[in-house]
Coordinates of C-alpha atoms in Angstrom, one line a residue:
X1242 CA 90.9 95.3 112.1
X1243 CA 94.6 95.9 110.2
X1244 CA 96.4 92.7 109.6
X1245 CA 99.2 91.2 111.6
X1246 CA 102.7 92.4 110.2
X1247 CA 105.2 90.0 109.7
X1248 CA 108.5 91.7 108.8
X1249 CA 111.8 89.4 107.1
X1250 CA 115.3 90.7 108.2
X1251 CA 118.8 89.3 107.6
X1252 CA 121.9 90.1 106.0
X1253 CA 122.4 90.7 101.8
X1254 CA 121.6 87.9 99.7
X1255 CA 119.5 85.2 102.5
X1256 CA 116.7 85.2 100.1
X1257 CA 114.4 87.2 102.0
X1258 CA 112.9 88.6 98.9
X1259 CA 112.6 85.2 97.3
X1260 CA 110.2 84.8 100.3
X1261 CA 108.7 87.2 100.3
X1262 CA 107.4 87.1 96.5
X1263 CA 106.7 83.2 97.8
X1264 CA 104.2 84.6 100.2
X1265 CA 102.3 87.0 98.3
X1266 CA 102.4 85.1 95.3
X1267 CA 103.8 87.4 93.1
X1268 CA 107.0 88.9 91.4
X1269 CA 106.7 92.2 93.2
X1270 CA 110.0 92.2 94.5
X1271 CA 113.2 92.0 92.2
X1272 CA 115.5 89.1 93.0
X1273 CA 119.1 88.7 91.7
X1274 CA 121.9 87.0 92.8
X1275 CA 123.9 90.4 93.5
X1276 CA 123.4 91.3 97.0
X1277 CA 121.9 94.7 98.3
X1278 CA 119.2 94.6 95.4
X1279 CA 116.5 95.6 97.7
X1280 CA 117.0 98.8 99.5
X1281 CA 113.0 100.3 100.4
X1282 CA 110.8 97.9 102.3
X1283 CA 108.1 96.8 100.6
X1284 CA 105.0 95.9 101.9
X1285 CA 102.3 92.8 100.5
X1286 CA 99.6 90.8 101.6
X1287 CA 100.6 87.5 102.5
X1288 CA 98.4 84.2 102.3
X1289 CA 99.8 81.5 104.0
X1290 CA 97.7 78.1 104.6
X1291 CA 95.1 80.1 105.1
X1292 CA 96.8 82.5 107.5
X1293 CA 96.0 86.0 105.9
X1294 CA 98.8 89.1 107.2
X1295 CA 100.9 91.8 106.1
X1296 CA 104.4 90.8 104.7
X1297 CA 107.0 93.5 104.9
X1298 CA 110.5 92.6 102.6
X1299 CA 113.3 94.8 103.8
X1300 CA 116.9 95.7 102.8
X1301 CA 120.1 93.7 103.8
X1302 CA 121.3 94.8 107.2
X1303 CA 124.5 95.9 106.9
X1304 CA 126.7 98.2 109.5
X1305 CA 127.4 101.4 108.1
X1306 CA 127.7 104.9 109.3
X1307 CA 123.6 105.7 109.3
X1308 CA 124.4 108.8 106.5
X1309 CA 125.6 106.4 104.2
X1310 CA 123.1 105.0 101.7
X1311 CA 123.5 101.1 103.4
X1312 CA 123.2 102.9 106.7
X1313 CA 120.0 104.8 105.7
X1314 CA 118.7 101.3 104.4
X1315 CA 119.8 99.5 107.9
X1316 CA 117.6 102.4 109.7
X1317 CA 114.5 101.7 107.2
X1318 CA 114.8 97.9 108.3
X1319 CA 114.9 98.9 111.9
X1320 CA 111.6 101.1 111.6
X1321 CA 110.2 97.7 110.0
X1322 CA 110.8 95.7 112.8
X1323 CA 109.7 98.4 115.2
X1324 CA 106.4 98.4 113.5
X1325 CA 106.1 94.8 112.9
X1326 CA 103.9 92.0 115.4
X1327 CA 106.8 89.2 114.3
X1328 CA 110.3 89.0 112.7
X1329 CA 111.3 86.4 110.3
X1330 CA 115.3 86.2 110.9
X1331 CA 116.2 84.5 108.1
X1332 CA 120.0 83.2 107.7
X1333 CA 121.7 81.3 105.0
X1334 CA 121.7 77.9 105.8
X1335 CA 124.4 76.8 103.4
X1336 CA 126.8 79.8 104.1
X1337 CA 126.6 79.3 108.2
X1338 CA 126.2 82.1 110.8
X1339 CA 128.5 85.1 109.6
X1340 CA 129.6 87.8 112.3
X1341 CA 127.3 89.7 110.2
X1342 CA 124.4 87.3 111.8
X1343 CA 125.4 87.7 114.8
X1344 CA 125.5 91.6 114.9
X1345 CA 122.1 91.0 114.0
X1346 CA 120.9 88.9 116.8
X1347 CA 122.6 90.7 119.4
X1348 CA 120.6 94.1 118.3
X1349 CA 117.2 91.9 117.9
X1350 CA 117.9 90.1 121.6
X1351 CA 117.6 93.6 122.9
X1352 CA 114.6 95.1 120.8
X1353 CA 111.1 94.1 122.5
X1354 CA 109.5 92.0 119.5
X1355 CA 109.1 88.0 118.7
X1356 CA 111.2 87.1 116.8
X1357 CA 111.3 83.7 114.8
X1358 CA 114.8 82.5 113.0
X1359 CA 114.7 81.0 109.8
X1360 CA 117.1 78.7 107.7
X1361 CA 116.8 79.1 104.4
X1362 CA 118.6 77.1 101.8
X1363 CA 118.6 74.0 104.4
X1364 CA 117.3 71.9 101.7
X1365 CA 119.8 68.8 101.6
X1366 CA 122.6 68.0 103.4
X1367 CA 124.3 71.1 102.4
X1368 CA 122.8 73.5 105.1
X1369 CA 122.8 70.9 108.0
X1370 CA 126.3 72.5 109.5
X1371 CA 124.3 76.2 109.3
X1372 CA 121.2 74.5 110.8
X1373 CA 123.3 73.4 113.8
X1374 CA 125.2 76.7 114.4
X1375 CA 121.9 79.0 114.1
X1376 CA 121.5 77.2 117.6
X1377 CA 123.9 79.7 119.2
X1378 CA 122.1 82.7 118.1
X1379 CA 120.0 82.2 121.3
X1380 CA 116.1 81.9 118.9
X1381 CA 116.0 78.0 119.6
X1382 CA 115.5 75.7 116.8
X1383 CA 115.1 77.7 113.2
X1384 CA 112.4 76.8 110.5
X1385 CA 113.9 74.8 107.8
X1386 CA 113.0 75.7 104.2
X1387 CA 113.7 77.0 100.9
X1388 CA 111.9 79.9 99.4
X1389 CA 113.2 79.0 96.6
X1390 CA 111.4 75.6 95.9
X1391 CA 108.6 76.3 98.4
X1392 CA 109.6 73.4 101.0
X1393 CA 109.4 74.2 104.8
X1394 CA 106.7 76.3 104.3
X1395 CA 103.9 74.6 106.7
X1396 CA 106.8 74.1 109.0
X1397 CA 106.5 78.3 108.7
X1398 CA 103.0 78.2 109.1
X1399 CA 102.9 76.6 112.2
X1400 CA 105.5 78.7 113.9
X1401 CA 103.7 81.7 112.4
X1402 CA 100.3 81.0 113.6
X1403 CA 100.3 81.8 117.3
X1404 CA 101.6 85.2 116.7
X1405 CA 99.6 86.2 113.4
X1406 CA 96.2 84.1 113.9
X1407 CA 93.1 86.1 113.9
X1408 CA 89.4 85.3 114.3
X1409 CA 87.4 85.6 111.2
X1410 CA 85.0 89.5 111.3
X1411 CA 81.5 89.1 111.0
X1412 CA 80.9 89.6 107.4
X1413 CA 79.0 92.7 106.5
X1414 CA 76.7 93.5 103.3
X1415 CA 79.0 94.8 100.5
X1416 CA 78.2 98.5 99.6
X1417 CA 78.3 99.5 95.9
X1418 CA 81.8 100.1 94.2
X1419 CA 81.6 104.5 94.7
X1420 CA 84.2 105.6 92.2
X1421 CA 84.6 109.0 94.6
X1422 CA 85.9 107.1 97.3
X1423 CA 87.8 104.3 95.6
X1424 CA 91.9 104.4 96.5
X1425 CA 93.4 106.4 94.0
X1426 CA 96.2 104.5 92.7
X1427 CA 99.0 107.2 92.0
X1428 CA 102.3 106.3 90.0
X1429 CA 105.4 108.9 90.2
X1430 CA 107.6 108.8 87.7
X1431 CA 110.8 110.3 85.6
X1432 CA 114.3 109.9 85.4
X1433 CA 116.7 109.4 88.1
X1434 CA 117.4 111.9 90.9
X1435 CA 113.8 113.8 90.0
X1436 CA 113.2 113.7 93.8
X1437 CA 110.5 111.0 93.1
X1438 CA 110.8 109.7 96.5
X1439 CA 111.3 112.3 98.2
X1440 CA 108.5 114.0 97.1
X1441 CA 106.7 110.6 98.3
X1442 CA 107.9 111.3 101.7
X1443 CA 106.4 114.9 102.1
X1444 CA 103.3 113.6 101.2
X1445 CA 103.8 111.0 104.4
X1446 CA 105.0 113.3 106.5
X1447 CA 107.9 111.0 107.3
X1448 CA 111.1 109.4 105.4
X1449 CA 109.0 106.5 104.6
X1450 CA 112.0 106.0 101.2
X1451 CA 115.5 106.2 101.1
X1452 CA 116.7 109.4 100.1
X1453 CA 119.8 110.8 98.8
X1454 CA 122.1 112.7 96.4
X1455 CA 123.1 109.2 94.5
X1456 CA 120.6 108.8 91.9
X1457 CA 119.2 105.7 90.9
X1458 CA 118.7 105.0 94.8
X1459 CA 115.4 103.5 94.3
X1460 CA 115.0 99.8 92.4
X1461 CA 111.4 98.0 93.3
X1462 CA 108.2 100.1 92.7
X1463 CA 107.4 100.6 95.9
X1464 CA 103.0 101.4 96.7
X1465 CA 102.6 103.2 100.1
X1466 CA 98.9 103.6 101.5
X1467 CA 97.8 107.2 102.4
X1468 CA 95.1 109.5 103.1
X1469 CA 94.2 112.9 101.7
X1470 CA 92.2 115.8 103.3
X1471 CA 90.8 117.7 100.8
X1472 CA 89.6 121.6 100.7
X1473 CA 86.4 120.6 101.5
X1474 CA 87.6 118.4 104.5
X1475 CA 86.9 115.1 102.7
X1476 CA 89.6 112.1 103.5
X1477 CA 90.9 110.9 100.3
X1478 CA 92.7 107.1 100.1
X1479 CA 95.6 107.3 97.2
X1480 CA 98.0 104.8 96.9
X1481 CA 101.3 106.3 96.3
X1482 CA 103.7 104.4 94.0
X1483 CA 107.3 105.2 94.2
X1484 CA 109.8 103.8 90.6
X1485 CA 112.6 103.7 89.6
X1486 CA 113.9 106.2 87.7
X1487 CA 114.3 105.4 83.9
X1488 CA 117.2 106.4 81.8
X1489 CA 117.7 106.0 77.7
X1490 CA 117.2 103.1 76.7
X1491 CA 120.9 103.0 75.2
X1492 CA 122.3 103.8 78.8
X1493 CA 120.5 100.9 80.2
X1494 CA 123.4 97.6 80.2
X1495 CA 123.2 96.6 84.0
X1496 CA 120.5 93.6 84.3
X1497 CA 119.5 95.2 87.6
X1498 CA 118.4 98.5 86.3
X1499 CA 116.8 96.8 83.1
X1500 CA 114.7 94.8 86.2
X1501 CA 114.3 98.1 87.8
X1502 CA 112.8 100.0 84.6
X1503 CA 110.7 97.1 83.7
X1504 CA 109.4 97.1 87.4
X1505 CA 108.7 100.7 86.6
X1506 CA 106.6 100.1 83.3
X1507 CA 104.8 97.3 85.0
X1508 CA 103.8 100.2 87.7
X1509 CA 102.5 102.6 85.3
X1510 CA 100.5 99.7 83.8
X1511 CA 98.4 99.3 87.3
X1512 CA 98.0 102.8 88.1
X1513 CA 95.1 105.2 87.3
X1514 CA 96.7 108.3 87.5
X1515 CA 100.8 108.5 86.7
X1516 CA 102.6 111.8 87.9
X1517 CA 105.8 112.7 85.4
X1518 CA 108.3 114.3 87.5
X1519 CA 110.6 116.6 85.8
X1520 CA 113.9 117.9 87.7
X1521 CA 113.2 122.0 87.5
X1522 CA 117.0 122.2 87.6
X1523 CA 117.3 120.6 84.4
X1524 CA 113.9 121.1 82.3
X1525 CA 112.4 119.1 79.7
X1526 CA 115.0 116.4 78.2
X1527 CA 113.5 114.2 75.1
X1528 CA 113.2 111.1 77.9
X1529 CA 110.9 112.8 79.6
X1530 CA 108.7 113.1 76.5
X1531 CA 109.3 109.4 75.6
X1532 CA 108.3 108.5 79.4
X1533 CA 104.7 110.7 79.0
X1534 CA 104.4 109.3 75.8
X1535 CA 104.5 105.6 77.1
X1536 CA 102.2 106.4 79.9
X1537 CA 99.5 108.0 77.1
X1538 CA 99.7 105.0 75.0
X1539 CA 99.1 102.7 77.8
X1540 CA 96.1 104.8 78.4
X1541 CA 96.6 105.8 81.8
X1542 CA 95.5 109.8 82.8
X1543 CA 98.7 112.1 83.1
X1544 CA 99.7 114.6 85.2
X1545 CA 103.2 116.5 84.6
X1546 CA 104.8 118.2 87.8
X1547 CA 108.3 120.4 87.8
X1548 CA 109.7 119.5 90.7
X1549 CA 112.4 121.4 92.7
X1550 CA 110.8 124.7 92.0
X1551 CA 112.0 125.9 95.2
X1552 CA 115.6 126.7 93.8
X1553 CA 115.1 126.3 89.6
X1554 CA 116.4 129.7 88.3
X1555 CA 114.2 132.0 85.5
X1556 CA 111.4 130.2 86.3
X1557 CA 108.7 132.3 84.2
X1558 CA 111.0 131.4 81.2
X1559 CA 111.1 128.2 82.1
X1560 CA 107.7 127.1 82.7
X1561 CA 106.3 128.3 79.3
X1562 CA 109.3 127.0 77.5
X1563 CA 108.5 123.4 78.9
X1564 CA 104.6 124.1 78.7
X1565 CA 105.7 124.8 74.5
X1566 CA 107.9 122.0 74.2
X1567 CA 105.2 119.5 76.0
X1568 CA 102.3 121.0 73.4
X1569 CA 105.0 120.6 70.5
X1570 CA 106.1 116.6 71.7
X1571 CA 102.7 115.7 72.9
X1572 CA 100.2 116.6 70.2
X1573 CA 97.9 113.9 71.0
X1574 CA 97.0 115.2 74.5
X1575 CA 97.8 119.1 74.4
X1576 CA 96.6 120.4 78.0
X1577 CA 98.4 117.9 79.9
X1578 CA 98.2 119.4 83.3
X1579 CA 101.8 121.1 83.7
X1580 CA 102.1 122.0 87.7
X1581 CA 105.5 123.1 89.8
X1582 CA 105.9 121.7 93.0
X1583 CA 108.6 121.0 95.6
X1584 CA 109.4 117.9 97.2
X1585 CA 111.6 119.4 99.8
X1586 CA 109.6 122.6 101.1
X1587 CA 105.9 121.1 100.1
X1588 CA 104.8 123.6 97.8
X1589 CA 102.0 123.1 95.7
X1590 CA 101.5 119.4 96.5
X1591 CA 98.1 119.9 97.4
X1592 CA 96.9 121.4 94.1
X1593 CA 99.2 118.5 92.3
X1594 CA 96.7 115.4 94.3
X1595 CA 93.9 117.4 93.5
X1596 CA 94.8 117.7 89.9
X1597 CA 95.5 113.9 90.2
X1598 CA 91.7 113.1 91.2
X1599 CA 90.6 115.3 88.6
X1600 CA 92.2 113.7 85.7
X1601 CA 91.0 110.5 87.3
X1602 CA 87.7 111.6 87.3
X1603 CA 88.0 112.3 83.4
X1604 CA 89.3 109.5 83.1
X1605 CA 86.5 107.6 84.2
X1606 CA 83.2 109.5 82.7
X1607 CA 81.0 107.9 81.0
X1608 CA 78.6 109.9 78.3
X1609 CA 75.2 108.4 77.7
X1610 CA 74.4 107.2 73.5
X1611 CA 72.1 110.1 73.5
X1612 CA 74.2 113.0 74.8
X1613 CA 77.4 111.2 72.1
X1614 CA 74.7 111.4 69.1
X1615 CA 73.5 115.0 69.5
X1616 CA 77.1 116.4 69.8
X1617 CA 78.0 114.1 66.8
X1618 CA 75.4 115.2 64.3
X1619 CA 76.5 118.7 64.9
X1620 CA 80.1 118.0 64.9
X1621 CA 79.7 116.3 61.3
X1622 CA 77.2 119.5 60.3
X1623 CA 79.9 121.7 61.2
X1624 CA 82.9 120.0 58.9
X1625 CA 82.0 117.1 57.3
X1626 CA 83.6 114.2 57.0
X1627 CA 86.1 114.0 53.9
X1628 CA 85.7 111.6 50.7
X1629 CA 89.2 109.9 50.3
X1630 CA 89.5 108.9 46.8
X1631 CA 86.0 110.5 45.6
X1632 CA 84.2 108.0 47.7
X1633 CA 81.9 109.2 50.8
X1634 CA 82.5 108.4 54.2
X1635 CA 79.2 107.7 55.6
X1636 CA 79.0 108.0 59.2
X1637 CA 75.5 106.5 61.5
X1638 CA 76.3 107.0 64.9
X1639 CA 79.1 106.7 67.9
X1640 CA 78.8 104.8 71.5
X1641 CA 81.2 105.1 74.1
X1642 CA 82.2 101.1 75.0
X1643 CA 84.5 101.8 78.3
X1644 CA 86.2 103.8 80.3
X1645 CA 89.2 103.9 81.8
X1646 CA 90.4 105.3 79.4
X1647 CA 87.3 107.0 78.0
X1648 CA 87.3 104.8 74.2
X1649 CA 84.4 104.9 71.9
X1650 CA 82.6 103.2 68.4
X1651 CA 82.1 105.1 65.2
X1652 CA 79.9 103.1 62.8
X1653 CA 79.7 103.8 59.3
X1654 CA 80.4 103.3 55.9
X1655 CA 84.0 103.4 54.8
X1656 CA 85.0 105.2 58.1
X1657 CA 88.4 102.7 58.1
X1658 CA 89.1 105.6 55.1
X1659 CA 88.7 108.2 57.3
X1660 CA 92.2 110.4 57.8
X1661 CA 93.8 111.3 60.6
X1662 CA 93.5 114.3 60.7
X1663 CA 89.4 114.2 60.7
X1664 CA 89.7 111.4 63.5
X1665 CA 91.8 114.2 65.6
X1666 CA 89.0 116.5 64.9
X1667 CA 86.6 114.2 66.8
X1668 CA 89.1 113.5 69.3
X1669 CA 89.3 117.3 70.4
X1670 CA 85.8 117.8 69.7
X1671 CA 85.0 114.8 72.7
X1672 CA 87.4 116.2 74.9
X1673 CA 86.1 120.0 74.5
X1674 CA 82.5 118.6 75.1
X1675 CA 82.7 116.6 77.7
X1676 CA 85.4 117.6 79.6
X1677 CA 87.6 114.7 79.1
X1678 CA 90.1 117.3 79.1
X1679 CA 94.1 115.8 78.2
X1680 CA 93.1 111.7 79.5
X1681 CA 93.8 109.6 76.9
X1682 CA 90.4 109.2 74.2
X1683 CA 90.3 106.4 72.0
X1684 CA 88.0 106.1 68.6
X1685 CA 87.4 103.0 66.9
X1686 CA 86.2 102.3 63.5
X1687 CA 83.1 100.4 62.5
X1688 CA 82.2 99.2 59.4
X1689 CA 79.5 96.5 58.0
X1690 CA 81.7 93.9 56.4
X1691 CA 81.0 93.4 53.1
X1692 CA 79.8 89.7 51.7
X1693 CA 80.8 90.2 48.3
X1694 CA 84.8 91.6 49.2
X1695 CA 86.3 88.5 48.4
X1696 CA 84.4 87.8 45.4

């Protein structure tokens, strides 16, 4: 049975994202004291004195023209309280009821939904004037608290629990963990105005994100559950993770966007598979390399997608001279997948998830000792190892000691004198041999320390 969802409106600035963080526990939303930070909703799961539901954090309500970017945020929050079981109005006790709160009552009095009104800031006697005129807004007495500092919180708790208390399931015996049919956790990235989230939405089906021609719309990494039907009719769970678009590092001041890019990194740090989305407009700019090459090194599986392929002009010319300039910048992974879709007309989305499971599933193979050994002895018969400094490298045997990303154990003698160039040579050979195709492959040096190196 889904979880109760609990969805927390208000004007810019209230705090609903401090509570929101507050109730799942987390940083996952960004919080500064500039107003209209968050603009998507973002959805968490919320434990609350033992009250387990879905939290929902939305943008500011604000009352512009609905093709504006505030009025495209406003519609977003509306479709959140549509969907939720309960509203948390939340005002700002120490400001007092704006005409801006009271726009907002007046359109939640006529939507069919409970809705309960929250003070926040009320701690002290500086929020007892906002405390008293919340009465007019027609909820009845609000729940007192600050998100901030955590007090009022069982006084939510108790006005929360008629409407989101559930009886506890019968608890079932656990299946095995089935990497097939885990969620694929899916992380789209690139620079601003790729089409990141719009692309997000034609996987949906619906304009789930904000969307627009202003880049650098979205801020928080927002993850959006989903389901895939595959060729072979299978149903597929991914976990689609919107970001922020990330600029030079030089172009970076605002604190906002350094919160946003950060919020981005984090993402790519938590996701399995991370989908580099390159404007086919513009083509391949040296961030894009720098962004792939941060999402190698953190060892996550890449897949590269030219979006906007629908209206890029000399596109032959234009795939193989990114395809070149990706095999040039990315030496350690040549054969990144390179794929063209389009966020706007749908094309080739279907071959860009299946790609997405693919590198996954490289990503996570494991070899057995055996099957590592055989290849190794003929890898080593077929160019043996160098001897740096007239010294020979002896090497015994390799292990693979995780996945995720795929990383293995050379012992030996001396291998720590090994160059790099022979280490790449191993590197390739795994990946031809085992089809670990472009995921990241990681080889670590063992040698037998030696009792007499400090004598």
């Amino acid at each position: 049975m889904p979880l109760p969802v609990v969805a927390i409106i208000g004007r810019p600035n209230v705090g609903k994202s401090t509570l929101f963080n507050r109730l799942v526990g987390k940083r996952l939303a960004l919080v500064d004291d500039q107003p209209g930070v968050t603009r998507d909703r973002r959805e968490g799961d919320a434990h609350l004195l033992g009250l387990d539901f879905t939290i929902v954090d939305t943008a500011g309500f604000e009352e512009d023209d609905a093709a504006t970017l505030p009025g495209r945020m406003r519609m977003q929050t509306q479709a959140a309280v549509e969907m939720a079981d309960v509203a948390l109005f939340m005002i700002d006790a120490r400001a007092g009821i704006t005409p801006l709160d009271e726009e907002i009552a007046r359109w939640l009095r006529s939507a069919d939904g409970t809705v309960i009104l929250v003070a926040n800031k009320a701690e002290g006697r500086a929020g007892e004037n906002g405390v008293l005129e919340s009465l007019a807004l027609g909820f009845g007495d609000p729940v007192q608290m600050s998100a901030e500092h955590g007090e009022g919180v069982a006084d939510l708790f108790d006005a929360l629990r008629p409407f989101v208390e559930r009886e506890p399931e019968p608890v079932e015996d656990e299946e095995e963990y089935d990497p097939e049919n885990a969620v694929l956790k899916l992380a789209i990235v690139g620079r601003p105005n790729a089409g990141k989230s719009t692309l997000i939405n034609r996987f949906l089906g619906q304009d789930r994100l904000i969307t627009g021609p202003e880049a650098g719309i979205t801020r928080d990494s927002i993850a959006v559950d989903w389901q895939w039907t595959d060729a072979e009719g299978r149903v597929r769970d991914v976990r689609l993770i919107d970001t922020a678009g990330m600029r030079k590092k030089a172009r970076v001041q605002e604190k906002l966007e350094k919160l946003s890019v950060a919020d981005a990194l984090h993402a790519i740090d938590f996701a399995e598979v991370v989908v580099l989305l390159l404007d086919g407009t513009r083509g391949l700019e040296l961030q894009d390399i720098k962004i792939a090459d941060r999402v190698l090194q953190e060892g996550r599986a890449l897949v590269i997608a030219l979006n906007k392929w629908d209206i890029a002009e000399h596109a032959s010319s234009l795939f193989n001279g990114v395809k070149g300039a990706l095999d040039e910048g990315l030496a350690q992974a040549k054969g990144v997948p390179l794929l063209t879709v389009s966020g706007a007309t749908g094309k080739g989305l279907d071959v860009l998830i299946q790609a997405a499971f693919e590198s996954r599933e490289a990503w996570s193979r494991r070899v057995s000792t055996g099957q590592l050994n055989r290849w190794f002895e003929r890898a080593l018969e077929a160019n043996p190892p160098p001897a740096p400094g007239g010294k020979r490298v002896k090497m015994r045997y390799i292990t693979q000691n995780k996945t995720r990303p795929p990383s293995f154990v050379l012992f030996g003698t001396r291998v720590d004198d090994l160059p790099e160039s022979y280490k790449r040579y191993l590197v390739n050979g795994l990946r031809k041999e085992f089809g670990f195709g472009a995921v990241p492959v990681r080889i670590n040096m063992r040698a037998p320390k030696n009792p007499f190196h400090t004598k």
